Amino acid sequence: MRRAFNYFKKLIRKIFNIRPSFEDEDTLSTPVYQIMETSPINCRPSEHAEKRLNLLIPALSIRYAFGGINTAIDFFLQLISNDEDVRIIITEEATSDLLALPDSKNWLIVQTNQPDRQGKLIVCFGNRNNKTIPVRKGDIFVATAWWTAYVGEAILKWQQQQWRSIPAPLVYLVQDFEPGFYRWSSRYSMSLSTYYYDNLIAIINTKLLSDFFKKNDINFNHSYIFEPSLNKTLSLFLPSKDKIQKKKRILFYGRPSVERNAFEILVSGLQIWSHQYSRSRQWEVFSLGESYNVIGLDNGAEIQVKGKLSLHEYAGLMLTSAIGASLMISPHPSYPPLEMAAFDMGVITNTFSNKNLSDYHSSIYSLENLTPENFALLLTQLCSKFEKDNNCFRNNSFTGFDFIGPERKFNFIKELRNDLNLSNKTATIRAHGIK
Ligand code: TRH
């Protein structure tokens, strides 16, 4: 049991970008031949029958709250509208600080052995051996990562068998092509299988990603698309950006445990740049996102490893820094390159399949051939550009979608609630209230 739990811990760290500790490595020396995150969520019938939205989310602790978790929470909070009878099921944490959930004080943590009740409930179900969860005929599930879709689909099958009626579709927030997170493997195959469920409504994070699915012959029968928008906390800092001088400082998104962020290319590229660029010592280099041991550069300086910052600290650094670098080997744009451009930084990122973020902002420079050498070359060009004119990246306009909006837009919520036969009365009142 302890082994299984440690495995969960390691897995969630891997997927949500937290490096395993040595303790985990030790306890995991014997391999586990199961895809632990797909351990079923065992159900028992609830005595309630009302409709209820349920979010299946891997974690709600602040240390896991990067773009994927934050977007899932934003989406669910908008989807529930004013519903007061809703549930969040945390699939990978046995306990959680809940700090990723903005209004966590209004939610009640319940134990799985308690009878079902109405209210805004949270269940931590990371440690679920021999446990069941009460499930209603009217429960509707929202999945947020491939393995939550996998366990969610099994719950739908259980509902169908239990009440002999077709359950509501699985709402599946698709935030990337997740098989790409693995080598050709069991996880590759199982994650791919989740895109072919029949009773599914896919909510796709960006048109770019949706186009990628189409390009690869994966077609969702029923789907909605939304575009990324700037995090509300970060947007509070935008008004001051024109008054603040940019420093000769490079921020890069440095997450050694997240392979799609291409940490090795960034570090090797910085080494080449520091060696070749005669004025590199005039520049500071900060790494954000994850903690790791300090790395010395060839020019004698060091990469200053800041780790995961609060959004306030992150905004403060973007306001005062000239150049950003954030790589993403996936069809999803990821948030940092867009955030850095919104804060008037010159940004280096990469293309991938149909993705080219340079189409959306003139200060985003996309490498088509992503190698440390090409990264170093482009970085040198951007540094000299800034040295000649330190306002050269001041351009706050995105084309194609409105990234700098006041709130993340899920314009289809009303329609989606209709699809799920959920009342829109409260949603309409709220919308009128805003007008
Ligand atoms: O959750 P993420 O790692 O990314 C996921 C996956 O990349 C997935 O493939 C993608 O589909 C999904 O997001 C949308 O998050 P991402 O995109 O790397 O965003 C990072 C966010 O984390 C950014 O919005 C701001 C925040 N952040 C911090 O809170 N502190 C920090 O120090 C930094 C650098 C970022």
GROMACS .gro file of C-alpha atoms and ligand atoms in nm:
model
  470
    1MET     CA    1   0.000   0.000   0.000
    2ARG     CA    2   0.278   0.240   0.101
    3ARG     CA    3   0.460   0.152  -0.218
    4ALA     CA    4   0.153   0.228  -0.423
    5PHE     CA    5   0.106   0.559  -0.244
    6ASN     CA    6   0.469   0.656  -0.299
    7TYR     CA    7   0.429   0.567  -0.660
    8PHE     CA    8   0.135   0.807  -0.686
    9LYS     CA    9   0.346   1.075  -0.528
   10LYS     CA   10   0.626   1.020  -0.774
   11LEU     CA   11   0.391   1.010  -1.070
   12ILE     CA   12   0.210   1.328  -0.982
   13ARG     CA   13   0.543   1.499  -0.934
   14LYS     CA   14   0.653   1.383  -1.276
   15ILE     CA   15   0.337   1.489  -1.450
   16PHE     CA   16   0.293   1.811  -1.259
   17ASN     CA   17   0.654   1.902  -1.269
   18ILE     CA   18   0.774   1.830  -0.917
   19ARG     CA   19   1.097   1.636  -0.898
   20PRO     CA   20   1.092   1.322  -0.682
   21SER     CA   21   1.288   1.330  -0.359
   22PHE     CA   22   1.562   1.077  -0.286
   23GLU     CA   23   1.328   0.914  -0.037
   24ASP     CA   24   1.083   0.839  -0.318
   25GLU     CA   25   1.358   0.701  -0.537
   26ASP     CA   26   1.459   0.456  -0.260
   27THR     CA   27   1.112   0.329  -0.189
   28LEU     CA   28   1.049   0.288  -0.559
   29SER     CA   29   1.348   0.070  -0.632
   30THR     CA   30   1.111  -0.225  -0.695
   31PRO     CA   31   0.909  -0.152  -1.008
   32VAL     CA   32   0.528  -0.142  -1.004
   33TYR     CA   33   0.384  -0.308  -1.314
   34GLN     CA   34   0.057  -0.120  -1.312
   35ILE     CA   35  -0.055   0.213  -1.443
   36MET     CA   36  -0.131   0.330  -1.092
   37GLU     CA   37  -0.307   0.654  -1.184
   38THR     CA   38  -0.576   0.449  -1.361
   39SER     CA   39  -0.669   0.260  -1.041
   40PRO     CA   40  -1.048   0.255  -1.052
   41ILE     CA   41  -1.264   0.485  -0.850
   42ASN     CA   42  -1.497   0.229  -0.693
   43CYS     CA   43  -1.857   0.346  -0.660
   44ARG     CA   44  -2.155   0.278  -0.435
   45PRO     CA   45  -2.504   0.407  -0.507
   46SER     CA   46  -2.592   0.738  -0.345
   47GLU     CA   47  -2.934   0.789  -0.189
   48HIS     CA   48  -2.958   1.122  -0.369
   49ALA     CA   49  -3.063   1.140  -0.732
   50GLU     CA   50  -3.024   1.507  -0.826
   51LYS     CA   51  -2.795   1.619  -1.103
   52ARG     CA   52  -2.452   1.723  -0.984
   53LEU     CA   53  -2.131   1.830  -1.156
   54ASN     CA   54  -1.812   1.653  -1.040
   55LEU     CA   55  -1.460   1.764  -1.122
   56LEU     CA   56  -1.197   1.490  -1.150
   57ILE     CA   57  -0.869   1.671  -1.094
   58PRO     CA   58  -0.528   1.523  -1.005
   59ALA     CA   59  -0.435   1.780  -0.738
   60LEU     CA   60  -0.534   2.107  -0.574
   61SER     CA   61  -0.214   2.184  -0.380
   62ILE     CA   62  -0.044   2.508  -0.477
   63ARG     CA   63   0.282   2.339  -0.574
   64TYR     CA   64   0.107   2.166  -0.862
   65ALA     CA   65  -0.079   2.477  -0.977
   66PHE     CA   66   0.072   2.562  -1.314
   67GLY     CA   67  -0.126   2.636  -1.630
   68GLY     CA   68  -0.304   2.300  -1.658
   69ILE     CA   69  -0.448   2.286  -1.306
   70ASN     CA   70  -0.532   2.660  -1.302
   71THR     CA   71  -0.722   2.634  -1.630
   72ALA     CA   72  -0.914   2.327  -1.511
   73ILE     CA   73  -1.023   2.510  -1.195
   74ASP     CA   74  -1.125   2.825  -1.387
   75PHE     CA   75  -1.327   2.614  -1.627
   76PHE     CA   76  -1.506   2.417  -1.356
   77LEU     CA   77  -1.588   2.725  -1.149
   78GLN     CA   78  -1.744   2.887  -1.454
   79LEU     CA   79  -1.926   2.568  -1.551
   80ILE     CA   80  -2.088   2.523  -1.209
   81SER     CA   81  -2.217   2.880  -1.232
   82ASN     CA   82  -2.425   2.931  -0.914
   83ASP     CA   83  -2.483   2.561  -0.843
   84GLU     CA   84  -2.441   2.486  -0.474
   85ASP     CA   85  -2.454   2.106  -0.508
   86VAL     CA   86  -2.120   2.016  -0.672
   87ARG     CA   87  -1.819   1.798  -0.595
   88ILE     CA   88  -1.445   1.800  -0.660
   89ILE     CA   89  -1.274   1.461  -0.655
   90ILE     CA   90  -0.896   1.491  -0.616
   91THR     CA   91  -0.764   1.178  -0.781
   92GLU     CA   92  -0.394   1.183  -0.690
   93GLU     CA   93  -0.358   1.353  -0.351
   94ALA     CA   94  -0.448   1.186  -0.020
   95THR     CA   95  -0.442   1.527   0.147
   96SER     CA   96  -0.423   1.869  -0.015
   97ASP     CA   97  -0.359   2.227   0.096
   98LEU     CA   98  -0.635   2.325  -0.155
   99LEU     CA   99  -0.455   2.653  -0.222
  100ALA     CA  100  -0.497   2.622  -0.597
  101LEU     CA  101  -0.872   2.663  -0.547
  102PRO     CA  102  -0.947   3.036  -0.506
  103ASP     CA  103  -1.258   3.000  -0.286
  104SER     CA  104  -1.156   2.684  -0.098
  105LYS     CA  105  -1.305   2.818   0.229
  106ASN     CA  106  -1.652   2.778   0.079
  107TRP     CA  107  -1.599   2.407   0.018
  108LEU     CA  108  -1.637   2.121   0.262
  109ILE     CA  109  -1.390   1.832   0.274
  110VAL     CA  110  -1.578   1.505   0.314
  111GLN     CA  111  -1.454   1.155   0.387
  112THR     CA  112  -1.545   0.879   0.145
  113ASN     CA  113  -1.718   0.666   0.408
  114GLN     CA  114  -1.968   0.943   0.489
  115PRO     CA  115  -2.314   0.926   0.330
  116ASP     CA  116  -2.366   1.148   0.029
  117ARG     CA  117  -2.499   1.497   0.097
  118GLN     CA  118  -2.568   1.819  -0.084
  119GLY     CA  119  -2.321   2.107  -0.084
  120LYS     CA  120  -1.989   2.210  -0.232
  121LEU     CA  121  -1.785   1.904  -0.148
  122ILE     CA  122  -1.422   1.801  -0.190
  123VAL     CA  123  -1.304   1.441  -0.164
  124CYS     CA  124  -0.932   1.356  -0.151
  125PHE     CA  125  -0.917   1.019  -0.320
  126GLY     CA  126  -0.546   0.968  -0.390
  127ASN     CA  127  -0.537   0.683  -0.142
  128ARG     CA  128  -0.839   0.481  -0.252
  129ASN     CA  129  -0.760   0.117  -0.189
  130ASN     CA  130  -1.071  -0.063  -0.050
  131LYS     CA  131  -1.268   0.261  -0.051
  132THR     CA  132  -1.580   0.358  -0.245
  133ILE     CA  133  -1.737   0.688  -0.327
  134PRO     CA  134  -2.114   0.759  -0.335
  135VAL     CA  135  -2.231   0.817  -0.693
  136ARG     CA  136  -2.572   0.943  -0.801
  137LYS     CA  137  -2.769   0.862  -1.110
  138GLY     CA  138  -2.748   1.235  -1.186
  139ASP     CA  139  -2.374   1.274  -1.133
  140ILE     CA  140  -2.193   1.431  -1.430
  141PHE     CA  141  -1.814   1.404  -1.451
  142VAL     CA  142  -1.558   1.651  -1.583
  143ALA     CA  143  -1.215   1.501  -1.661
  144THR     CA  144  -0.903   1.716  -1.674
  145ALA     CA  145  -0.616   1.482  -1.768
  146TRP     CA  146  -0.616   1.156  -1.965
  147TRP     CA  147  -0.616   0.922  -1.662
  148THR     CA  148  -0.904   1.113  -1.501
  149ALA     CA  149  -1.095   1.055  -1.826
  150TYR     CA  150  -1.000   0.689  -1.803
  151VAL     CA  151  -1.136   0.645  -1.450
  152GLY     CA  152  -1.430   0.875  -1.532
  153GLU     CA  153  -1.535   0.657  -1.825
  154ALA     CA  154  -1.539   0.354  -1.592
  155ILE     CA  155  -1.768   0.545  -1.352
  156LEU     CA  156  -2.006   0.617  -1.642
  157LYS     CA  157  -2.016   0.244  -1.721
  158TRP     CA  158  -2.094   0.172  -1.356
  159GLN     CA  159  -2.377   0.431  -1.362
  160GLN     CA  160  -2.521   0.272  -1.675
  161GLN     CA  161  -2.520  -0.073  -1.520
  162GLN     CA  162  -2.655   0.046  -1.188
  163TRP     CA  163  -2.952   0.244  -1.321
  164ARG     CA  164  -2.995   0.089  -1.665
  165SER     CA  165  -2.996   0.426  -1.836
  166ILE     CA  166  -2.744   0.617  -2.043
  167PRO     CA  167  -2.545   0.853  -1.819
  168ALA     CA  168  -2.464   1.213  -1.908
  169PRO     CA  169  -2.161   1.248  -2.137
  170LEU     CA  170  -1.814   1.274  -1.991
  171VAL     CA  171  -1.695   1.634  -2.020
  172TYR     CA  172  -1.325   1.608  -2.108
  173LEU     CA  173  -1.098   1.911  -2.082
  174VAL     CA  174  -0.829   1.830  -2.339
  175GLN     CA  175  -0.525   2.048  -2.272
  176ASP     CA  176  -0.262   1.877  -2.482
  177PHE     CA  177  -0.198   1.570  -2.694
  178GLU     CA  178  -0.111   1.372  -2.381
  179PRO     CA  179   0.021   1.051  -2.542
  180GLY     CA  180   0.310   1.276  -2.642
  181PHE     CA  181   0.411   1.297  -2.275
  182TYR     CA  182   0.534   0.936  -2.297
  183ARG     CA  183   0.748   0.709  -2.507
  184TRP     CA  184   0.566   0.445  -2.716
  185SER     CA  185   0.434   0.253  -2.417
  186SER     CA  186   0.132   0.137  -2.215
  187ARG     CA  187   0.063   0.492  -2.104
  188TYR     CA  188   0.091   0.615  -2.463
  189SER     CA  189  -0.171   0.364  -2.570
  190MET     CA  190  -0.406   0.414  -2.277
  191SER     CA  191  -0.398   0.791  -2.298
  192LEU     CA  192  -0.467   0.773  -2.672
  193SER     CA  193  -0.769   0.548  -2.608
  194THR     CA  194  -0.942   0.825  -2.410
  195TYR     CA  195  -0.990   1.034  -2.725
  196TYR     CA  196  -1.214   0.768  -2.878
  197TYR     CA  197  -1.487   0.743  -2.611
  198ASP     CA  198  -1.840   0.760  -2.754
  199ASN     CA  199  -2.019   0.950  -2.485
  200LEU     CA  200  -1.787   1.249  -2.469
  201ILE     CA  201  -1.789   1.627  -2.494
  202ALA     CA  202  -1.435   1.751  -2.554
  203ILE     CA  203  -1.340   2.100  -2.434
  204ILE     CA  204  -1.021   2.180  -2.621
  205ASN     CA  205  -0.761   2.426  -2.494
  206THR     CA  206  -0.679   2.628  -2.810
  207LYS     CA  207  -0.766   2.602  -3.175
  208LEU     CA  208  -0.404   2.510  -3.242
  209LEU     CA  209  -0.449   2.193  -3.038
  210SER     CA  210  -0.786   2.121  -3.195
  211ASP     CA  211  -0.629   2.154  -3.542
  212PHE     CA  212  -0.349   1.920  -3.435
  213PHE     CA  213  -0.603   1.653  -3.341
  214LYS     CA  214  -0.779   1.693  -3.676
  215LYS     CA  215  -0.449   1.681  -3.860
  216ASN     CA  216  -0.382   1.349  -3.690
  217ASP     CA  217  -0.726   1.208  -3.775
  218ILE     CA  218  -0.863   1.226  -3.423
  219ASN     CA  219  -1.208   1.377  -3.453
  220PHE     CA  220  -1.433   1.454  -3.160
  221ASN     CA  221  -1.804   1.434  -3.246
  222HIS     CA  222  -1.896   1.694  -2.991
  223SER     CA  223  -1.648   1.962  -2.889
  224TYR     CA  224  -1.592   2.321  -2.786
  225ILE     CA  225  -1.273   2.521  -2.820
  226PHE     CA  226  -1.139   2.804  -2.606
  227GLU     CA  227  -0.834   3.025  -2.644
  228PRO     CA  228  -0.585   3.099  -2.367
  229SER     CA  229  -0.609   3.422  -2.175
  230LEU     CA  230  -0.384   3.593  -1.927
  231ASN     CA  231  -0.418   3.483  -1.568
  232LYS     CA  232  -0.624   3.735  -1.369
  233THR     CA  233  -0.353   3.791  -1.105
  234LEU     CA  234  -0.088   3.853  -1.372
  235SER     CA  235  -0.312   4.095  -1.558
  236LEU     CA  236  -0.324   4.322  -1.250
  237PHE     CA  237   0.042   4.409  -1.314
  238LEU     CA  238   0.006   4.508  -1.680
  239PRO     CA  239  -0.092   4.874  -1.627
  240SER     CA  240   0.247   4.953  -1.469
  241LYS     CA  241   0.457   4.798  -1.743
  242ASP     CA  242   0.515   5.112  -1.952
  243LYS     CA  243   0.661   5.297  -1.652
  244ILE     CA  244   0.917   5.031  -1.567
  245GLN     CA  245   1.264   5.010  -1.720
  246LYS     CA  246   1.365   4.673  -1.856
  247LYS     CA  247   1.694   4.527  -1.734
  248LYS     CA  248   1.942   4.321  -1.932
  249ARG     CA  249   1.800   4.004  -1.786
  250ILE     CA  250   1.698   3.674  -1.943
  251LEU     CA  251   1.419   3.475  -1.778
  252PHE     CA  252   1.382   3.119  -1.890
  253TYR     CA  253   1.124   2.855  -1.803
  254GLY     CA  254   1.355   2.597  -1.650
  255ARG     CA  255   1.186   2.273  -1.549
  256PRO     CA  256   1.430   1.980  -1.567
  257SER     CA  257   1.156   1.728  -1.482
  258VAL     CA  258   0.920   1.835  -1.762
  259GLU     CA  259   1.062   1.694  -2.082
  260ARG     CA  260   0.838   1.895  -2.312
  261ASN     CA  261   1.001   2.215  -2.180
  262ALA     CA  262   1.337   2.102  -2.327
  263PHE     CA  263   1.556   2.198  -2.032
  264GLU     CA  264   1.873   2.047  -2.184
  265ILE     CA  265   1.845   2.259  -2.499
  266LEU     CA  266   1.798   2.572  -2.289
  267VAL     CA  267   2.099   2.506  -2.066
  268SER     CA  268   2.330   2.400  -2.352
  269GLY     CA  269   2.209   2.696  -2.559
  270LEU     CA  270   2.283   2.936  -2.273
  271GLN     CA  271   2.629   2.785  -2.235
  272ILE     CA  272   2.706   2.843  -2.603
  273TRP     CA  273   2.566   3.196  -2.588
  274SER     CA  274   2.765   3.279  -2.274
  275HIS     CA  275   3.080   3.153  -2.443
  276GLN     CA  276   3.029   3.318  -2.781
  277TYR     CA  277   2.858   3.646  -2.703
  278SER     CA  278   3.117   3.903  -2.597
  279ARG     CA  279   2.873   4.108  -2.385
  280SER     CA  280   2.702   3.813  -2.217
  281ARG     CA  281   2.849   3.908  -1.875
  282GLN     CA  282   2.634   4.223  -1.883
  283TRP     CA  283   2.324   4.001  -1.872
  284GLU     CA  284   2.166   3.824  -1.575
  285VAL     CA  285   2.013   3.481  -1.633
  286PHE     CA  286   1.723   3.366  -1.412
  287SER     CA  287   1.556   3.026  -1.425
  288LEU     CA  288   1.190   3.001  -1.317
  289GLY     CA  289   0.948   2.714  -1.262
  290GLU     CA  290   1.141   2.449  -1.072
  291SER     CA  291   1.429   2.429  -0.823
  292TYR     CA  292   1.758   2.256  -0.903
  293ASN     CA  293   2.126   2.301  -0.820
  294VAL     CA  294   2.294   2.617  -0.946
  295ILE     CA  295   2.457   2.582  -1.290
  296GLY     CA  296   2.768   2.783  -1.380
  297LEU     CA  297   2.789   2.941  -1.725
  298ASP     CA  298   3.097   2.939  -1.948
  299ASN     CA  299   3.140   3.314  -1.903
  300GLY     CA  300   3.191   3.270  -1.527
  301ALA     CA  301   2.840   3.383  -1.429
  302GLU     CA  302   2.573   3.156  -1.284
  303ILE     CA  303   2.216   3.073  -1.373
  304GLN     CA  304   2.015   3.206  -1.079
  305VAL     CA  305   1.763   2.937  -1.000
  306LYS     CA  306   1.445   3.096  -0.864
  307GLY     CA  307   1.220   2.787  -0.867
  308LYS     CA  308   0.843   2.815  -0.867
  309LEU     CA  309   0.749   3.173  -0.782
  310SER     CA  310   0.419   3.316  -0.669
  311LEU     CA  311   0.231   3.484  -0.952
  312HIS     CA  312   0.315   3.823  -0.796
  313GLU     CA  313   0.688   3.750  -0.800
  314TYR     CA  314   0.668   3.608  -1.151
  315ALA     CA  315   0.488   3.922  -1.275
  316GLY     CA  316   0.747   4.144  -1.102
  317LEU     CA  317   1.032   3.971  -1.284
  318MET     CA  318   0.856   3.983  -1.621
  319LEU     CA  319   0.798   4.357  -1.578
  320THR     CA  320   1.168   4.424  -1.526
  321SER     CA  321   1.329   4.175  -1.767
  322ALA     CA  322   1.404   4.218  -2.137
  323ILE     CA  323   1.413   3.865  -2.276
  324GLY     CA  324   1.222   3.543  -2.206
  325ALA     CA  325   1.275   3.188  -2.326
  326SER     CA  326   1.017   2.916  -2.289
  327LEU     CA  327   1.023   2.602  -2.501
  328MET     CA  328   0.732   2.361  -2.545
  329ILE     CA  329   0.768   2.044  -2.750
  330SER     CA  330   0.395   1.998  -2.798
  331PRO     CA  331   0.116   2.144  -3.011
  332HIS     CA  332  -0.012   2.347  -2.716
  333PRO     CA  333   0.134   2.700  -2.690
  334SER     CA  334   0.174   2.671  -2.308
  335TYR     CA  335   0.121   2.989  -2.111
  336PRO     CA  336   0.470   3.132  -2.037
  337PRO     CA  337   0.566   3.245  -2.392
  338LEU     CA  338   0.234   3.430  -2.422
  339GLU     CA  339   0.269   3.577  -2.072
  340MET     CA  340   0.623   3.698  -2.143
  341ALA     CA  341   0.509   3.864  -2.468
  342ALA     CA  342   0.218   4.027  -2.284
  343PHE     CA  343   0.478   4.180  -2.048
  344ASP     CA  344   0.673   4.332  -2.340
  345MET     CA  345   0.957   4.085  -2.339
  346GLY     CA  346   1.130   3.952  -2.650
  347VAL     CA  347   1.046   3.582  -2.638
  348ILE     CA  348   1.217   3.273  -2.775
  349THR     CA  349   1.007   2.963  -2.823
  350ASN     CA  350   0.975   2.685  -3.081
  351THR     CA  351   0.734   2.574  -3.353
  352PHE     CA  352   0.571   2.232  -3.336
  353SER     CA  353   0.365   2.071  -3.613
  354ASN     CA  354   0.095   2.333  -3.689
  355LYS     CA  355   0.201   2.562  -3.400
  356ASN     CA  356   0.385   2.887  -3.469
  357LEU     CA  357   0.333   3.147  -3.197
  358SER     CA  358   0.511   3.413  -3.405
  359ASP     CA  359   0.182   3.435  -3.598
  360TYR     CA  360   0.018   3.576  -3.285
  361HIS     CA  361   0.269   3.829  -3.157
  362SER     CA  362   0.557   4.014  -3.323
  363SER     CA  363   0.783   3.983  -3.015
  364ILE     CA  364   0.764   3.603  -3.015
  365TYR     CA  365   1.047   3.441  -3.211
  366SER     CA  366   0.992   3.073  -3.292
  367LEU     CA  367   1.275   2.835  -3.369
  368GLU     CA  368   1.183   2.587  -3.638
  369ASN     CA  369   1.497   2.389  -3.599
  370LEU     CA  370   1.534   2.365  -3.224
  371THR     CA  371   1.895   2.303  -3.125
  372PRO     CA  372   2.118   2.462  -2.859
  373GLU     CA  373   2.324   2.625  -3.137
  374ASN     CA  374   2.020   2.786  -3.299
  375PHE     CA  375   1.887   2.891  -2.961
  376ALA     CA  376   2.221   3.060  -2.880
  377LEU     CA  377   2.224   3.239  -3.215
  378LEU     CA  378   1.874   3.377  -3.172
  379LEU     CA  379   1.944   3.479  -2.812
  380THR     CA  380   2.251   3.670  -2.929
  381GLN     CA  381   2.040   3.852  -3.190
  382LEU     CA  382   1.774   3.947  -2.936
  383CYS     CA  383   2.032   4.069  -2.684
  384SER     CA  384   2.197   4.298  -2.943
  385LYS     CA  385   1.856   4.420  -3.056
  386PHE     CA  386   1.766   4.521  -2.700
  387GLU     CA  387   2.107   4.681  -2.639
  388LYS     CA  388   2.048   4.906  -2.944
  389ASP     CA  389   1.692   5.000  -2.847
  390ASN     CA  390   1.558   4.902  -2.507
  391ASN     CA  391   1.201   4.967  -2.617
  392CYS     CA  392   1.223   4.728  -2.911
  393PHE     CA  393   0.995   4.463  -2.756
  394ARG     CA  394   0.730   4.703  -2.632
  395ASN     CA  395   0.429   4.581  -2.823
  396ASN     CA  396   0.125   4.462  -2.644
  397SER     CA  397  -0.092   4.340  -2.926
  398PHE     CA  398  -0.185   3.985  -2.997
  399THR     CA  399  -0.342   3.891  -3.327
  400GLY     CA  400  -0.572   3.593  -3.372
  401PHE     CA  401  -0.703   3.586  -3.015
  402ASP     CA  402  -0.739   3.828  -2.729
  403PHE     CA  403  -0.489   3.700  -2.473
  404ILE     CA  404  -0.507   4.006  -2.248
  405GLY     CA  405  -0.871   3.994  -2.146
  406PRO     CA  406  -1.013   4.064  -1.802
  407GLU     CA  407  -1.119   3.703  -1.748
  408ARG     CA  408  -1.065   3.367  -1.912
  409LYS     CA  409  -1.342   3.318  -2.163
  410PHE     CA  410  -1.542   3.001  -2.191
  411ASN     CA  411  -1.809   3.147  -2.417
  412PHE     CA  412  -1.987   2.817  -2.460
  413ILE     CA  413  -2.080   2.752  -2.094
  414LYS     CA  414  -2.452   2.817  -2.146
  415GLU     CA  415  -2.462   2.583  -2.444
  416LEU     CA  416  -2.265   2.318  -2.258
  417ARG     CA  417  -2.501   2.336  -1.962
  418ASN     CA  418  -2.787   2.289  -2.208
  419ASP     CA  419  -2.612   1.983  -2.353
  420LEU     CA  420  -2.591   1.842  -2.001
  421ASN     CA  421  -2.955   1.929  -1.926
  422LEU     CA  422  -2.847   2.161  -1.648
  423SER     CA  423  -3.058   2.464  -1.574
  424ASN     CA  424  -2.928   2.794  -1.710
  425LYS     CA  425  -3.147   3.004  -1.487
  426THR     CA  426  -2.871   3.100  -1.246
  427ALA     CA  427  -2.621   3.142  -1.526
  428THR     CA  428  -2.854   3.384  -1.704
  429ILE     CA  429  -2.917   3.588  -1.389
  430ARG     CA  430  -2.543   3.611  -1.334
  431ALA     CA  431  -2.474   3.717  -1.691
  432HIS     CA  432  -2.740   3.990  -1.667
  433GLY     CA  433  -2.591   4.100  -1.336
  434ILE     CA  434  -2.256   4.159  -1.502
  435LYS     CA  435  -2.412   4.366  -1.779
  436TRH     O1  436   0.046   2.301  -1.610
  436TRH     P1  437   0.157   2.336  -1.702
  436TRH     O2  438   0.287   2.277  -1.675
  436TRH     O3  439   0.122   2.306  -1.844
  436TRH     C1  440   0.020   2.232  -1.882
  436TRH     C2  441   0.089   2.139  -1.981
  436TRH     O4  442   0.201   2.201  -2.039
  436TRH     C3  443   0.000   2.102  -2.083
  436TRH     O5  444   0.071   2.035  -2.182
  436TRH     C4  445  -0.075   2.222  -2.133
  436TRH     O6  446  -0.160   2.170  -2.219
  436TRH     C5  447  -0.155   2.283  -2.023
  436TRH     O7  448  -0.072   2.325  -1.927
  436TRH     C6  449  -0.243   2.396  -2.066
  436TRH     O8  450   0.159   2.497  -1.715
  436TRH     P2  451   0.228   2.596  -1.818
  436TRH     O9  452   0.154   2.616  -1.946
  436TRH    O10  453   0.370   2.562  -1.829
  436TRH    O11  454   0.204   2.734  -1.740
  436TRH     C7  455   0.277   2.778  -1.637
  436TRH     C8  456   0.191   2.863  -1.549
  436TRH    O12  457   0.246   2.859  -1.418
  436TRH     C9  458   0.183   3.008  -1.589
  436TRH    O13  459   0.053   3.041  -1.628
  436TRH    C10  460   0.218   3.088  -1.466
  436TRH    C11  461   0.247   2.987  -1.361
  436TRH     N1  462   0.379   3.007  -1.301
  436TRH    C12  463   0.388   3.020  -1.163
  436TRH    O14  464   0.286   3.017  -1.093
  436TRH     N2  465   0.512   3.037  -1.108
  436TRH    C13  466   0.627   3.040  -1.181
  436TRH    O15  467   0.738   3.056  -1.127
  436TRH    C14  468   0.615   3.026  -1.325
  436TRH    C15  469   0.738   3.033  -1.409
  436TRH    C16  470   0.491   3.010  -1.380
   0.00000   0.00000   0.00000
